[in-house]
Short mmCIF file of C-alpha atoms in Angstrom, two decimals:
data_model
loop_
_atom_site.label_atom_id
_atom_site.label_comp_id
_atom_site.label_asym_id
_atom_site.label_seq_id
_atom_site.Cartn_x
_atom_site.Cartn_y
_atom_site.Cartn_z
CA UNK A 1 -18.98 -87.07 -33.62
CA UNK A 2 -19.24 -89.11 -30.46
CA UNK A 3 -16.10 -87.46 -29.17
CA UNK A 4 -17.51 -83.96 -29.67
CA UNK A 5 -20.72 -84.93 -27.88
CA UNK A 6 -18.74 -86.15 -24.87
CA UNK A 7 -16.73 -82.92 -24.74
CA UNK A 8 -19.87 -80.79 -25.00
CA UNK A 9 -21.54 -82.74 -22.19
CA UNK A 10 -18.47 -82.35 -19.99
CA UNK A 11 -18.34 -78.58 -20.55
CA UNK A 12 -22.06 -78.24 -19.85
CA UNK A 13 -21.76 -80.05 -16.50
CA UNK A 14 -18.75 -77.95 -15.53
CA UNK A 15 -20.54 -74.71 -16.36
CA UNK A 16 -23.57 -75.83 -14.36
CA UNK A 17 -21.44 -76.63 -11.30
CA UNK A 18 -19.68 -73.24 -11.49
CA UNK A 19 -22.99 -71.40 -11.81
CA UNK A 20 -24.33 -73.22 -8.77
CA UNK A 21 -21.17 -72.37 -6.82
CA UNK A 22 -21.50 -68.68 -7.69
CA UNK A 23 -25.13 -68.70 -6.60
CA UNK A 24 -24.13 -70.33 -3.30
CA UNK A 25 -21.41 -67.70 -2.76
CA UNK A 26 -23.89 -64.94 -3.43
CA UNK A 27 -26.32 -66.48 -0.97
CA UNK A 28 -23.61 -66.72 1.70
CA UNK A 29 -22.60 -63.12 1.09
CA UNK A 30 -26.19 -61.93 1.42
CA UNK A 31 -26.57 -64.03 4.58
CA UNK A 32 -23.41 -62.50 6.05
CA UNK A 33 -24.64 -59.00 5.33
CA UNK A 34 -28.01 -59.78 6.91
CA UNK A 35 -26.34 -61.25 10.01
CA UNK A 36 -24.09 -58.21 10.37
CA UNK A 37 -27.11 -55.93 10.10
CA UNK A 38 -28.89 -57.88 12.86
CA UNK A 39 -25.85 -57.69 15.13
CA UNK A 40 -25.59 -53.95 14.60
CA UNK A 41 -29.27 -53.56 15.48
CA UNK A 42 -28.86 -55.56 18.68
CA UNK A 43 -25.74 -53.63 19.65
CA UNK A 44 -27.53 -50.33 19.24
CA UNK A 45 -26.22 -47.03 17.89
CA UNK A 46 -22.46 -46.69 18.04
CA UNK A 47 -20.60 -43.47 18.69
CA UNK A 48 -18.09 -42.15 16.21
CA UNK A 49 -14.69 -41.02 17.35
CA UNK A 50 -14.48 -37.20 17.39
CA UNK A 51 -12.15 -35.67 14.85
CA UNK A 52 -10.59 -33.50 17.57
CA UNK A 53 -9.64 -34.87 20.96
CA UNK A 54 -10.54 -31.54 22.55
CA UNK A 55 -14.21 -32.14 21.69
CA UNK A 56 -14.40 -34.99 24.20
CA UNK A 57 -15.05 -33.92 27.81
CA UNK A 58 -15.58 -37.38 29.37
CA UNK A 59 -12.53 -39.15 30.80
CA UNK A 60 -13.89 -42.68 30.27
CA UNK A 61 -14.82 -41.95 26.67
CA UNK A 62 -11.41 -40.39 26.04
CA UNK A 63 -9.66 -43.52 27.35
CA UNK A 64 -11.96 -45.67 25.21
CA UNK A 65 -11.17 -43.68 22.08
CA UNK A 66 -7.47 -43.99 22.86
CA UNK A 67 -7.80 -47.77 23.03
CA UNK A 68 -9.79 -47.72 19.78
CA UNK A 69 -6.94 -45.87 18.06
CA UNK A 70 -4.41 -48.36 19.46
CA UNK A 71 -6.43 -51.31 18.11
CA UNK A 72 -6.62 -49.66 14.69
CA UNK A 73 -2.87 -49.08 14.69
CA UNK A 74 -2.20 -52.71 15.61
CA UNK A 75 -4.50 -53.93 12.82
CA UNK A 76 -2.78 -51.78 10.20
CA UNK A 77 0.68 -52.81 11.43
CA UNK A 78 -0.35 -56.43 10.94
CA UNK A 79 -1.53 -55.64 7.40
CA UNK A 80 1.64 -53.81 6.40
CA UNK A 81 3.80 -56.85 7.17
CA UNK A 82 2.68 -58.39 3.86
CA UNK A 83 5.13 -57.32 1.10
CA UNK A 84 2.73 -58.51 -1.62
CA UNK A 85 0.34 -55.60 -1.13
CA UNK A 86 2.19 -53.45 -3.60
CA UNK A 87 4.25 -50.32 -3.23
CA UNK A 88 1.38 -47.82 -3.31
CA UNK A 89 -0.75 -49.75 -0.81
CA UNK A 90 2.20 -50.10 1.56
CA UNK A 91 2.96 -46.38 1.37
CA UNK A 92 -0.68 -45.52 2.07
CA UNK A 93 -0.78 -47.86 5.06
CA UNK A 94 2.45 -46.40 6.42
CA UNK A 95 1.05 -42.88 6.13
CA UNK A 96 -2.15 -43.94 7.89
CA UNK A 97 -0.18 -45.52 10.74
CA UNK A 98 1.87 -42.36 11.28
CA UNK A 99 -1.31 -40.31 11.27
CA UNK A 100 -2.90 -42.64 13.84
CA UNK A 101 0.19 -42.36 16.05
CA UNK A 102 -0.30 -38.60 16.13
CA UNK A 103 -3.99 -39.13 16.93
CA UNK A 104 -3.03 -41.44 19.81
CA UNK A 105 -0.71 -38.76 21.17
CA UNK A 106 -3.54 -36.19 21.10
CA UNK A 107 -5.86 -38.54 23.00
CA UNK A 108 -3.18 -39.21 25.60
CA UNK A 109 -2.78 -35.47 26.10
CA UNK A 110 -6.55 -35.09 26.41
CA UNK A 111 -6.77 -37.89 28.99
CA UNK A 112 -4.08 -36.14 31.01
CA UNK A 113 -6.00 -32.84 30.79
CA UNK A 114 -9.19 -34.53 32.07
CA UNK A 115 -7.37 -35.84 35.15
CA UNK A 116 -6.45 -39.31 33.92
CA UNK A 117 -3.10 -41.10 33.98
CA UNK A 118 -0.14 -39.94 31.95
CA UNK A 119 0.00 -42.66 29.30
CA UNK A 120 2.92 -40.97 27.56
CA UNK A 121 5.07 -41.89 30.55
CA UNK A 122 3.63 -45.17 31.84
CA UNK A 123 2.21 -46.84 28.71
CA UNK A 124 4.35 -49.44 26.88
CA UNK A 125 6.07 -48.36 23.69
CA UNK A 126 5.47 -51.55 21.73
CA UNK A 127 3.81 -49.85 18.76
CA UNK A 128 6.49 -47.18 18.58
CA UNK A 129 9.25 -49.79 18.64
CA UNK A 130 7.75 -51.49 15.58
CA UNK A 131 8.60 -48.47 13.48
CA UNK A 132 11.97 -47.15 12.46
CA UNK A 133 12.94 -43.57 11.76
CA UNK A 134 15.33 -42.42 9.10
CA UNK A 135 18.43 -40.62 10.35
CA UNK A 136 17.74 -36.90 10.23
CA UNK A 137 13.99 -37.39 9.62
CA UNK A 138 12.55 -37.47 13.09
CA UNK A 139 8.81 -37.93 13.56
CA UNK A 140 8.04 -40.20 10.58
CA UNK A 141 8.45 -43.95 11.00
CA UNK A 142 8.48 -46.87 8.59
CA UNK A 143 6.72 -50.10 9.56
CA UNK A 144 6.91 -53.65 8.22
CA UNK A 145 7.34 -53.90 4.46
CA UNK A 146 7.68 -50.11 4.18
CA UNK A 147 11.28 -50.46 5.36
CA UNK A 148 12.10 -52.37 2.15
CA UNK A 149 10.52 -49.90 -0.26
CA UNK A 150 12.66 -48.53 -3.11
CA UNK A 151 14.54 -45.49 -1.90
CA UNK A 152 13.95 -46.30 1.77
CA UNK A 153 16.07 -49.42 1.96
CA UNK A 154 19.10 -47.54 0.62
CA UNK A 155 18.72 -44.83 3.26
CA UNK A 156 18.58 -47.40 6.03
CA UNK A 157 21.61 -49.14 4.56
CA UNK A 158 23.82 -46.05 4.93
CA UNK A 159 26.15 -46.21 7.91
CA UNK A 160 25.22 -43.96 10.78
CA UNK A 161 28.72 -42.48 10.89
CA UNK A 162 28.25 -40.85 7.47
CA UNK A 163 24.94 -39.38 8.56
CA UNK A 164 26.56 -37.96 11.68
CA UNK A 165 29.23 -36.30 9.60
CA UNK A 166 26.69 -34.65 7.31
CA UNK A 167 24.50 -33.37 10.13
CA UNK A 168 25.79 -30.22 11.84
CA UNK A 169 24.80 -28.81 15.18
CA UNK A 170 23.26 -25.39 15.66
CA UNK A 171 26.52 -24.03 17.09
CA UNK A 172 28.43 -25.17 14.00
CA UNK A 173 25.90 -23.53 11.69
CA UNK A 174 26.08 -20.24 13.61
CA UNK A 175 29.87 -20.36 13.59
CA UNK A 176 29.89 -20.87 9.81
CA UNK A 177 27.63 -17.85 9.19
CA UNK A 178 30.14 -15.09 8.42
CA UNK A 179 29.71 -11.52 7.13
CA UNK A 180 29.17 -12.76 3.58
CA UNK A 181 26.15 -14.80 4.76
CA UNK A 182 24.50 -11.66 6.17
CA UNK A 183 25.24 -9.62 3.02
CA UNK A 184 27.82 -7.22 4.44
CA UNK A 185 30.35 -7.80 1.63
CA UNK A 186 28.02 -7.58 -1.35
CA UNK A 187 29.79 -4.40 -2.50
CA UNK A 188 33.02 -6.29 -3.12
CA UNK A 189 31.71 -8.07 -6.20
CA UNK A 190 32.27 -4.98 -8.39
CA UNK A 191 28.70 -4.85 -9.69
CA UNK A 192 26.62 -3.06 -7.08
CA UNK A 193 28.93 -0.07 -6.46
CA UNK A 194 28.98 1.21 -10.09
CA UNK A 195 25.20 0.92 -10.28
CA UNK A 196 24.81 2.77 -6.99
CA UNK A 197 27.17 5.56 -8.14
CA UNK A 198 25.26 5.95 -11.40
CA UNK A 199 21.91 6.10 -9.62
CA UNK A 200 23.28 8.55 -7.05
CA UNK A 201 24.63 10.88 -9.76
CA UNK A 202 21.29 10.85 -11.59
CA UNK A 203 19.44 11.61 -8.35
CA UNK A 204 21.82 14.49 -7.53
CA UNK A 205 21.39 15.97 -11.01
CA UNK A 206 17.62 15.77 -10.80
CA UNK A 207 17.58 17.36 -7.35
CA UNK A 208 19.85 20.21 -8.52
CA UNK A 209 17.61 20.92 -11.50
CA UNK A 210 14.53 21.03 -9.32
CA UNK A 211 16.28 23.32 -6.85
CA UNK A 212 17.32 25.72 -9.61
CA UNK A 213 13.75 25.82 -10.90
CA UNK A 214 12.27 26.58 -7.51
CA UNK A 215 14.94 28.97 -6.23
CA UNK A 216 13.89 32.07 -8.19
CA UNK A 217 10.17 31.61 -7.62
CA UNK A 218 10.73 31.08 -3.92
CA UNK A 219 12.85 34.22 -3.68
CA UNK A 220 10.20 36.26 -5.49
CA UNK A 221 7.43 34.88 -3.31
CA UNK A 222 9.34 35.86 -0.18
CA UNK A 223 9.70 39.40 -1.49
CA UNK A 224 6.02 39.60 -2.35
CA UNK A 225 5.09 38.58 1.17
CA UNK A 226 6.99 41.59 2.53
CA UNK A 227 5.40 44.08 0.10
CA UNK A 228 1.75 45.13 0.13
CA UNK A 229 0.32 44.64 -3.34
CA UNK A 230 -2.49 46.84 -4.58
CA UNK A 231 -5.90 45.29 -5.06
CA UNK A 232 -8.40 45.96 -7.78
CA UNK A 233 -10.58 47.95 -5.39
CA UNK A 234 -7.70 50.36 -4.69
CA UNK A 235 -6.48 50.98 -8.23
CA UNK A 236 -9.41 53.09 -9.36
CA UNK A 237 -11.18 52.55 -12.61
CA UNK A 238 -10.94 48.98 -13.92
CA UNK A 239 -10.69 50.03 -17.59
CA UNK A 240 -7.97 52.66 -16.95
CA UNK A 241 -5.83 50.20 -14.98
CA UNK A 242 -6.36 47.60 -17.65
CA UNK A 243 -5.15 50.07 -20.25
CA UNK A 244 -2.06 50.85 -18.16
CA UNK A 245 -1.26 47.18 -17.84
CA UNK A 246 -1.91 46.34 -21.47
CA UNK A 247 -0.15 49.50 -22.79
CA UNK A 248 2.63 50.14 -20.26
CA UNK A 249 4.59 52.40 -22.63
CA UNK A 250 1.68 54.67 -23.59
CA UNK A 251 1.75 57.89 -21.49
CA UNK A 252 -1.19 59.55 -23.21
CA UNK A 253 -3.64 60.05 -20.39
CA UNK A 254 -6.02 62.25 -22.36
CA UNK A 255 -7.12 59.41 -24.59
CA UNK A 256 -10.17 57.71 -23.10
CA UNK A 257 -10.24 53.98 -23.01
CA UNK A 258 -13.34 52.53 -24.51
CA UNK A 259 -14.02 48.83 -24.71
CA UNK A 260 -15.68 49.25 -28.13
CA UNK A 261 -12.64 51.03 -29.65
CA UNK A 262 -10.18 48.40 -28.44
CA UNK A 263 -9.66 45.50 -30.78
CA UNK A 264 -9.22 43.05 -27.89
CA UNK A 265 -11.65 42.05 -25.19
CA UNK A 266 -11.57 43.89 -21.88
CA UNK A 267 -9.79 41.70 -19.30
CA UNK A 268 -11.71 40.37 -16.35
CA UNK A 269 -11.03 41.13 -12.72
CA UNK A 270 -8.96 37.97 -12.23
CA UNK A 271 -6.83 38.71 -15.30
CA UNK A 272 -6.18 42.22 -14.01
CA UNK A 273 -5.08 40.82 -10.65
CA UNK A 274 -2.74 38.35 -12.33
CA UNK A 275 -1.27 41.10 -14.53
CA UNK A 276 -0.70 43.38 -11.53
CA UNK A 277 0.92 40.54 -9.59
CA UNK A 278 3.19 39.65 -12.50
CA UNK A 279 4.25 43.24 -13.05
CA UNK A 280 4.96 43.76 -9.36
CA UNK A 281 6.99 40.59 -9.24
CA UNK A 282 9.14 41.71 -12.17
CA UNK A 283 9.72 45.07 -10.51
CA UNK A 284 10.86 43.39 -7.31
CA UNK A 285 13.13 41.04 -9.21
CA UNK A 286 14.72 43.94 -11.09
CA UNK A 287 15.22 45.77 -7.83
CA UNK A 288 16.61 43.02 -5.61
CA UNK A 289 17.84 40.24 -7.87
CA UNK A 290 21.17 40.24 -9.69
CA UNK A 291 21.64 39.75 -13.40
CA UNK A 292 22.82 36.15 -12.99
CA UNK A 293 19.78 35.38 -10.85
CA UNK A 294 17.50 36.89 -13.47
CA UNK A 295 19.18 34.82 -16.16
CA UNK A 296 18.74 31.62 -14.16
CA UNK A 297 15.10 32.51 -13.56
CA UNK A 298 14.46 33.05 -17.26
CA UNK A 299 16.18 29.75 -18.11
CA UNK A 300 14.13 27.92 -15.52
CA UNK A 301 10.90 29.42 -16.80
CA UNK A 302 11.79 28.57 -20.38
CA UNK A 303 12.46 24.98 -19.36
CA UNK A 304 9.11 24.82 -17.59
CA UNK A 305 7.35 26.37 -20.58
CA UNK A 306 6.19 29.50 -18.74
#
């Protein structure tokens, strides 16, 4: 029992010391935050770096923002030297450094536009020398522990001679582009030509059928344009002309035509005109067209359902 009491007392004292340490850490953290707030108040409002370098029109501010970007790049390069950050953290830092390098380039261009020095030519290249580019992947650099990432280390380990053999110049690529590359010999595969011949034969057949259908009607229309057709106003009585059209074989002129005696309705003026036009067309076809032409016309009309 005495032993258990000693152990309980020891654990209680240890817990009390740890609680006091945590409270002290919290107090220091709160004090640090308060001190930082006071320093920010004394320093006054700080400007934020513009997202676009073209938004800055002051040369001194542009040079200051360029130096701010350089300091941020140096800080991140120092962080990425630690291989214990983890693969994902290292990749994120490497991406951020490459993005900041592009931002630095934009600010250097803006400083030059505002009349300042050309930092691209006179500034030291220390930050750029820290990074290493993959062969054939120009523009993206790997810094610090990013060079030893899985998949990157193997690419750096390849000899440069093999990379030079794989990479071809523009002249070599143009020289290798033959007629097959531009599609001039696609017909030689034996697949396209039969399909084209089949489609061409179907198109020719369809065009011939349409031409045969339209040939007779076009010929008749041309004849009708040269002949003056009678109108309803010039044919006399509407009922007598209707009777002549409806009963072309009846020569009995003494029989009066009465609408009440006829078992069908009296045609209208438009129907009479259509009947006269149809009859005149048939007369012209019988007069000028041959028997074969008439046969083709009848076949075409039967196909069209007329």
